[in-house]
Every structure is written in C-alpha cells, then in structure tokens.
Coordinates of C-alpha atoms and ligand atoms in Angstrom, one line a residue:
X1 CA -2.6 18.9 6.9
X2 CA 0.9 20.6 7.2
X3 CA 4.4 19.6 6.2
X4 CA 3.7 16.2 3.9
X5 CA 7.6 14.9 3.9
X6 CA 8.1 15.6 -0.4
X7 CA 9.0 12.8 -2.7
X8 CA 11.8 10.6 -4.1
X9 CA 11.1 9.1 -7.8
X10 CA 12.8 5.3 -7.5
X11 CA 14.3 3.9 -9.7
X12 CA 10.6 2.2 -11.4
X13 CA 9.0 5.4 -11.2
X14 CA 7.1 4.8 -7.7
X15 CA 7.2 7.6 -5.7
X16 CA 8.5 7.6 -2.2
X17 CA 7.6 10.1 1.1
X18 CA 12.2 10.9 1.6
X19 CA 10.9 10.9 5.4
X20 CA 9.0 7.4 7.1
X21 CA 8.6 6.8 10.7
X22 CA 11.0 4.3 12.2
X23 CA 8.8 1.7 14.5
X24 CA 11.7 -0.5 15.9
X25 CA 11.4 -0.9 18.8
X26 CA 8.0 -0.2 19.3
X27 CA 5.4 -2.9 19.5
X28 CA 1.9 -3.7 20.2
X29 CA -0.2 -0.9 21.2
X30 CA 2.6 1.8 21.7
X31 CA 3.6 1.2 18.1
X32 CA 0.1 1.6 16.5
X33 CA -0.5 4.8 18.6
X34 CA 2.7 6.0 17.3
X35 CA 2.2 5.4 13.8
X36 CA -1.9 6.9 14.0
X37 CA -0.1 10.1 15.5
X38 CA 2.9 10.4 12.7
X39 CA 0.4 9.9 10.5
X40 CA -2.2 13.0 12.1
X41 CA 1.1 14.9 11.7
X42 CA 1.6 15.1 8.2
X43 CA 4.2 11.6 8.2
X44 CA 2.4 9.2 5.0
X45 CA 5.9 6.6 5.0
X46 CA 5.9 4.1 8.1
X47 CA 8.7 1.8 7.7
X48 CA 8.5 -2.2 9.7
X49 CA 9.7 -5.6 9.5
X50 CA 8.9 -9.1 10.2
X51 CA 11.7 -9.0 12.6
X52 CA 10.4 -6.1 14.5
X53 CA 7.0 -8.2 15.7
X54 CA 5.2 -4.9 14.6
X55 CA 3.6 -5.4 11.2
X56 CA 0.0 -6.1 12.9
X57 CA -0.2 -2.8 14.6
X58 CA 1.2 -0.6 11.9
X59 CA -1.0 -2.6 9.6
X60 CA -4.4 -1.8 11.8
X61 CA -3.0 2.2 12.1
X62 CA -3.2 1.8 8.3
X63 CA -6.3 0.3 7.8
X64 CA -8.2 2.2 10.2
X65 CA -6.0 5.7 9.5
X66 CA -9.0 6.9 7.2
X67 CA -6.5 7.9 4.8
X68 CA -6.6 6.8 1.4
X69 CA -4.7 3.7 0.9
X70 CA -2.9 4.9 -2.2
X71 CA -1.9 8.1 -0.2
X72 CA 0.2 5.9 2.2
X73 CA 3.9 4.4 2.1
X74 CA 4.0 1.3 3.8
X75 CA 8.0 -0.8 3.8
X76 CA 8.4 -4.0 5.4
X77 CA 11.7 -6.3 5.7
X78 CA 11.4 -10.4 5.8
X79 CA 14.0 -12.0 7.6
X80 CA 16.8 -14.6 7.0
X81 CA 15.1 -18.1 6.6
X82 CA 12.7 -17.0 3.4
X83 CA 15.4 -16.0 1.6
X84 CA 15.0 -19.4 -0.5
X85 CA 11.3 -18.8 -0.5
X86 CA 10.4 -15.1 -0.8
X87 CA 6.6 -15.5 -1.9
X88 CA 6.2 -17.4 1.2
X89 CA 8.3 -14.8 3.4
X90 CA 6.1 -12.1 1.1
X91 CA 2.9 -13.9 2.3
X92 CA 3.5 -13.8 6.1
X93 CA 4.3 -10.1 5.7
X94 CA 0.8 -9.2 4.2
X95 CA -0.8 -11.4 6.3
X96 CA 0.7 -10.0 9.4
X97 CA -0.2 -6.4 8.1
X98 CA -3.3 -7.5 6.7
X99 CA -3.1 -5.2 3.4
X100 CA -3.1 -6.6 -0.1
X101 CA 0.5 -4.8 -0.8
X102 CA 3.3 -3.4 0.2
X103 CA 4.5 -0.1 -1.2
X104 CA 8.1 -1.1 -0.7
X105 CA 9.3 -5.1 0.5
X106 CA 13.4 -5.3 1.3
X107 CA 15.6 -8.1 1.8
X108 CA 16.4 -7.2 5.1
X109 CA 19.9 -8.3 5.1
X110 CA 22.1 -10.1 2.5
X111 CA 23.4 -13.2 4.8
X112 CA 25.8 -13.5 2.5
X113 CA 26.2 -17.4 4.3
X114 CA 23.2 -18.8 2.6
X115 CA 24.3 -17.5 -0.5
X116 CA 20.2 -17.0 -1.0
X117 CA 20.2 -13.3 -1.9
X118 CA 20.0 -13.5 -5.7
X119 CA 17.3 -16.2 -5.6
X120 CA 15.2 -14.0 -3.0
X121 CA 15.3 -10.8 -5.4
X122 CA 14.1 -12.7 -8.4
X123 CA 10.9 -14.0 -6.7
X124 CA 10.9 -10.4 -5.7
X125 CA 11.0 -9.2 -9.2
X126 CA 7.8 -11.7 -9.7
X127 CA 5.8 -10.7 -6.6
X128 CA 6.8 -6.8 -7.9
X129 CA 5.2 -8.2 -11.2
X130 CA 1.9 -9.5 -9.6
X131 CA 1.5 -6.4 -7.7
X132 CA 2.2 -7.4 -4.0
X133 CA 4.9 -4.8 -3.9
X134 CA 4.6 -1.8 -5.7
X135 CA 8.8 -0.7 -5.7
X136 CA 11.7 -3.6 -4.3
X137 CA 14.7 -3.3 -2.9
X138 CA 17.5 -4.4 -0.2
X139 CA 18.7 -3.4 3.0
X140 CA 22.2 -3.7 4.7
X141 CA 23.7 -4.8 1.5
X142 CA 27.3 -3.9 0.2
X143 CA 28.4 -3.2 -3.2
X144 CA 29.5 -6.5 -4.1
X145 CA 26.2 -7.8 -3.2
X146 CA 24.5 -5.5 -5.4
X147 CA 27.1 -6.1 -8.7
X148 CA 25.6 -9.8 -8.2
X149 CA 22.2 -8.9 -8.1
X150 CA 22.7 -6.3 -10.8
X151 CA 24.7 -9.3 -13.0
X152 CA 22.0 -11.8 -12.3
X153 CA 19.0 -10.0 -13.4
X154 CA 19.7 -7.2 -14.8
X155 CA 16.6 -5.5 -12.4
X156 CA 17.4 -2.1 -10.3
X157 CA 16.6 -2.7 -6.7
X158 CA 14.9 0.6 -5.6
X159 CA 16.5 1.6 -2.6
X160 CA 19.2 0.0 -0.1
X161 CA 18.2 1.0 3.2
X162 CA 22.2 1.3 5.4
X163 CA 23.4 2.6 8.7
X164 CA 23.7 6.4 7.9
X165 CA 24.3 9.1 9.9
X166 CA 27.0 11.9 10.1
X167 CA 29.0 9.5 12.2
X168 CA 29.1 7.1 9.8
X169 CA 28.2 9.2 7.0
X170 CA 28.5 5.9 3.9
X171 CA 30.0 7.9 0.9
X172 CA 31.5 5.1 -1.0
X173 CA 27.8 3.2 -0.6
X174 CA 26.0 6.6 -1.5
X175 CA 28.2 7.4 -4.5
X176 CA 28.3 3.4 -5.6
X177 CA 24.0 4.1 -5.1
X178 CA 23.6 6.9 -7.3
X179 CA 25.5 5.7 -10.0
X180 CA 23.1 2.6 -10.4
X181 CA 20.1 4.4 -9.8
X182 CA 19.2 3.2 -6.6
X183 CA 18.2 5.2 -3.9
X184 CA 20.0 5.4 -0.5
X185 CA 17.8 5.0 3.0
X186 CA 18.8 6.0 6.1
X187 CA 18.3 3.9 9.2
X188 CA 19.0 5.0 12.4
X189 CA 19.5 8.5 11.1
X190 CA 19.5 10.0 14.1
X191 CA 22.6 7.6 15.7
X192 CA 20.0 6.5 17.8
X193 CA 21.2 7.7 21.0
X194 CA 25.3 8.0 20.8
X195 CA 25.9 12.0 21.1
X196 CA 25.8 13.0 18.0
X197 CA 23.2 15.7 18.8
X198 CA 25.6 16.8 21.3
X199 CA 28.4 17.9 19.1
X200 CA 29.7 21.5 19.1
X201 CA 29.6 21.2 14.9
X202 CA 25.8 20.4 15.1
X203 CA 24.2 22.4 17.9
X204 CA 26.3 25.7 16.1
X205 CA 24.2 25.0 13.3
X206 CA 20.8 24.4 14.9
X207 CA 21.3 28.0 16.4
X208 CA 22.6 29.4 13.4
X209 CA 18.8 27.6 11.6
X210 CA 16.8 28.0 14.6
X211 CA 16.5 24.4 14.3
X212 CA 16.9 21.5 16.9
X213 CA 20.1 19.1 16.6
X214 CA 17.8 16.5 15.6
X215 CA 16.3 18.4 12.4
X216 CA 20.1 19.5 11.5
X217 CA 21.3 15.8 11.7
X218 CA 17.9 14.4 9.2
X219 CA 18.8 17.9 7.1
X220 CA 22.0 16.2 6.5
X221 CA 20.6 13.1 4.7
X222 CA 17.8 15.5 2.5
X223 CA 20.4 17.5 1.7
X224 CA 22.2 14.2 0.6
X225 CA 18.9 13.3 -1.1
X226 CA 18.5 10.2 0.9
X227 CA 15.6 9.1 2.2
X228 CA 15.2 9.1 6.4
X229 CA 13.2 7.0 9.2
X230 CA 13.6 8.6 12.2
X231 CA 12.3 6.7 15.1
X232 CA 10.0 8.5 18.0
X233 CA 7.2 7.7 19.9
X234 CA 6.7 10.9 21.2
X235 CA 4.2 13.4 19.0
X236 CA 5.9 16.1 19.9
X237 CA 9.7 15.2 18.9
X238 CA 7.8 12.7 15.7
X239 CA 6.5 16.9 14.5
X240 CA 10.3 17.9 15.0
X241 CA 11.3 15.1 12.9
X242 CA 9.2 15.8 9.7
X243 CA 9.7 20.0 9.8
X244 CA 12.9 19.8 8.3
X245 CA 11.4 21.8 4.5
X246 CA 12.4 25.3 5.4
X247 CA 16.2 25.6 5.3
X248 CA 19.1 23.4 4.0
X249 CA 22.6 23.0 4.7
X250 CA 25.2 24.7 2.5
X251 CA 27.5 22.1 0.5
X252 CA 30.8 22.9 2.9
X253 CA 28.2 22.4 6.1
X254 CA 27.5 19.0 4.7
X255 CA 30.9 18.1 4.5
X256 CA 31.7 19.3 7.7
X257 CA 29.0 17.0 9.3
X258 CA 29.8 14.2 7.4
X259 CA 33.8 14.3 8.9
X260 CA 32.4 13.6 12.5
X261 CA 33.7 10.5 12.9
X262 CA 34.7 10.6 16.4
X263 CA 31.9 8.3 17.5
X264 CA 31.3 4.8 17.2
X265 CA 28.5 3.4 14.9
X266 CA 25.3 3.3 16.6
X267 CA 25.7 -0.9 16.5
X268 CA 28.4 -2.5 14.3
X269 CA 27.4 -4.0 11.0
X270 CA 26.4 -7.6 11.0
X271 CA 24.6 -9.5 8.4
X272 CA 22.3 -11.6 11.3
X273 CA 18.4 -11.8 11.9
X274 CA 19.2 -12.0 15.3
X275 CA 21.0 -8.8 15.7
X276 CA 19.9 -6.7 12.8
X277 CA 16.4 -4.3 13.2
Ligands
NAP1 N1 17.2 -2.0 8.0 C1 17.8 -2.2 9.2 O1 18.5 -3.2 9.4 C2 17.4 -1.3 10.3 C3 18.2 -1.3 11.5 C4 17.9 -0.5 12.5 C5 16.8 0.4 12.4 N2 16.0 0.4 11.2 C6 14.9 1.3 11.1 O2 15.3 2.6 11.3 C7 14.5 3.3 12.3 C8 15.3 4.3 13.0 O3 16.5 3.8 13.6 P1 16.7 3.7 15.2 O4 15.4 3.5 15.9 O5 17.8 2.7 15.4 O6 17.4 5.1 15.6 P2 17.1 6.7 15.4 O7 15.9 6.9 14.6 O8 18.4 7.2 14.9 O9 16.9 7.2 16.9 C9 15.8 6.8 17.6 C10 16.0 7.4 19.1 O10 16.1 8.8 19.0 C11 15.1 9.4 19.8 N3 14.6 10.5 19.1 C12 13.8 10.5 18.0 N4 13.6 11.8 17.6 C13 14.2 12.6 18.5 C14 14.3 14.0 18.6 N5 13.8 14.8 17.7 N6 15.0 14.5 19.6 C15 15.6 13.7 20.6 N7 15.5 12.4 20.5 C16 14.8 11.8 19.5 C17 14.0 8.3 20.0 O11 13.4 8.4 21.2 P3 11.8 8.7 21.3 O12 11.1 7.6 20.6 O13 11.5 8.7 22.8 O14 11.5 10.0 20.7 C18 14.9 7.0 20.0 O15 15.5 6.8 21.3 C19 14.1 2.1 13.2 O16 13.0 2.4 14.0 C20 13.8 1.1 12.1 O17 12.5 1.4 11.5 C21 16.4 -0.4 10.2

C-alpha cells in the first residue's frame, strides 16, 4: 500500500488521516464503489452525512473493506432537527452505517435559529464519553458560535469543517482555529467545479511541480495544515487526489493562491439542512 494521506493530532489526541474522501453527492452503489476504490488506493478517511443519504454504503465499504477497523477514519454530520436530541440523531447515524462508532461526529451546521447548538455539543461531549465517537467537532460554524460553545463547556471541538479553497481561502476562521486548538477541514477544497483549476497562478505552478491543478489547489490546504476531502468518483483522479506528499508550496506561493478571489464561492454560506451538504 502506497501514499497513506499522514496525520493531524486533534485537539483530544485522536489522530486524523489530513486527506478523506468526499462522498456528496454520491449515493447508493456508486458511492460504495467509490469509497472500496479510495480505500484500495491508499485513502483510510471517508467523510458522510445523514443529509447525504450515503451512510449505508460507506458503512458496508467499511465493514466489508477487510481493513482493520481501527485503521480507518470514518466522519459523519447529523442534520438540523436532532440538534435538541443528539444521542438520538447519534443513533440513526450508527445505525445507518451500521458500525459501533464513529471516528469523528459534527454538528453539521449551527442553525443559529433553533438556538440548539450548545445543547447538541454537550450530549456530544457524553456520547464522546461513552465511546460512540472517538474525536467531536462542528462544521459551518463561525467564530461567535464557537466563543459560545467554548463559554458553555469549556470542551475543545476537534475540528470545524468550512468552505475553503483558494477562492475563498477563510483566514480570519483559520487563524481564530488555531488559536483554540481546533483544527480546520476543508470541504469542497477543490471549488467543486468553478475554474479555479483554470487559473494562470495555479496551472504555472502545477508545471513548475509537475503536478496537476488539482494536487496544487489540495497542496494549498496541507501546506496550511488543514485537513482536505476532495470529492471523486473516478479511481484515477481519487489517486491524483491523495499524491500530494512529495513537494510543498513555498510561504509567498501560498499567499499568492490564497489572493484569488476573483471567483465566486463554490455555493454561498447558509446555515440550512436543506441546502447545506
Ligand atoms: N460540511 C459541509 O457542509 C459540506 C458541504 C459540501 C461538501 N462537503 C464535503 O466535502 C466534499 C467535497 O466537496 P465537493 O464535493 O463540494 O467539492 P470538491 O471536492 O471541491 O469537488 C468535487 C468535484 O471535482 C471533481 N474532481 C475531483 N478531483 C478532481 C481532479 N483531480 N481533477 C479534476 N476534477 C476533479 C469531481 O468530479 P469526479 O467525481 O468526476 O472526479 C467533482 O465534480 C463533499 O463530497 C462532502 O463530503 C461538506
């Protein structure tokens, strides 16, 4: 097996793969193929969702991957209406994946209208407790939603997975990250599909590497030390995806990506079920 994606340390100590397959918007058998193939490639993080309708076949690509359990990386998301309920919302996640735990379960978004978010990360820090999550953490939340968590219990969430990419490159949300200990994720890394592998700036640099556009753009966020889930289906560009460990972007090269601004974000930012993946 070549090219394991290395390791973050989170803020409890659990150790997480910095690159996990996105699944959205895969489903059904397309997404389990996908995941059993990331996996034969070298890939050990998948990241899912309740709202993605995909836990059961990234659950079976787990459970039948013949890989040790403990080797694997599994994150999952539960949507709006457990927020008042977590353990519940907790429950349908396992069941749906049909594994014992989760390596890493997020708040999906804050919906800061239900004023729940505070309530669902205690139960959190409970169901962290009784082992059905091994690390805990958020997703789509802003720094005044984290001060309130932070204030209410005192407990470090271990990652706030955010729209980043050099379009929208997130530095006040990185810097606010880092200096609580929590580690940044980002989703839709690549900009999904809005140019950004078309720009002079980042095609120079995948020459200048002998790298693709794609593996300059996910160098960006290792570089950054955030963890990445690039989304493919395809074996071929998934391998592309995860060979990012032999050369690194210089400090002014970062910067210089991270000024691309010209684009829009690959969706606006919305804290909704119904529109957030
Ligand atoms: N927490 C949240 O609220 C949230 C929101 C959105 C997404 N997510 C997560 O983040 C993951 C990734 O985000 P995303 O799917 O929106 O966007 P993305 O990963 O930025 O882009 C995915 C798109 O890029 C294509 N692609 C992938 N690798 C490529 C390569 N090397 N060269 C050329 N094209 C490539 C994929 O097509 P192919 O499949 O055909 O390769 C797909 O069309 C999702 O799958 C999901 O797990 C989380």
């Amino acid at each position: 097996m070549t090219n394991l994606s290395p390791t973050l340390t989170l803020a409890s100590g659990v150790e997480m793969p910095q690159v996990a397959l996105g699944t959205w918007p895969m489903v059904e058998q397309e997404c389990e193929r996908a995941v059993r193939s990331a996996f034969d490639l070298g890939y050990r993080h998948v990241d899912t969702a309740e709202n993605y309708e995909n836990e059961a076949p990234v659950g079976k690509a787990v459970r039948e991957s013949g890989i040790d359990r403990s080797e694997l990386f599994v994150t999952t998301k539960f949507n709006r209406k457990w927020h008042g309920d977590a353990a519940a919302g907790a429950r349908g996640n396992l069941e749906r994946l049909g594994l014992d735990y989760v390596d890493l379960l997020l708040i999906h978004w804050p919906n800061p209208d239900q004023d729940l978010y505070v309530k669902a990360f205690e139960t959190l820090i409970e169901l962290k407790e009784q082992g059905l999550a091994r690390a805990i953490g958020l997703s789509n939340f802003k720094p005044a939603h984290i001060e309130r968590i932070l204030a209410a219990t005192g407990v470090t969430p271990d990652v706030n997975q955010i729209e980043m990419h050099p379009y929208y490159d997130r530095a006040a949300e990185r810097e606010y990250h880092a200096s609580k200990g929590i580690t940044t994720e980002a989703w839709s890394p690549l900009g999904r599909d809005n140019g950004l592998r078309e720009e002079a700036a980042i095609k120079d640099l995948a020459d200048k590497y002998g790298k693709t556009p794609s593996q300059v753009i996910l160098r960006w966020d290792i570089d950054l030390g955030a963890a990445t889930a690039p989304k493919s289906g395809n074996p071929g560009r998934q391998a592309e995806n995860l060979d990012l460990f032999d050369f690194s972007l210089t400090p002014e090269e970062i910067a210089e990506l991270s000024k691309l601004q010209a684009g829009p974000a690959a969706e606006p930012m919305q804290d909704s079920d119904v529109f957030g993946h």
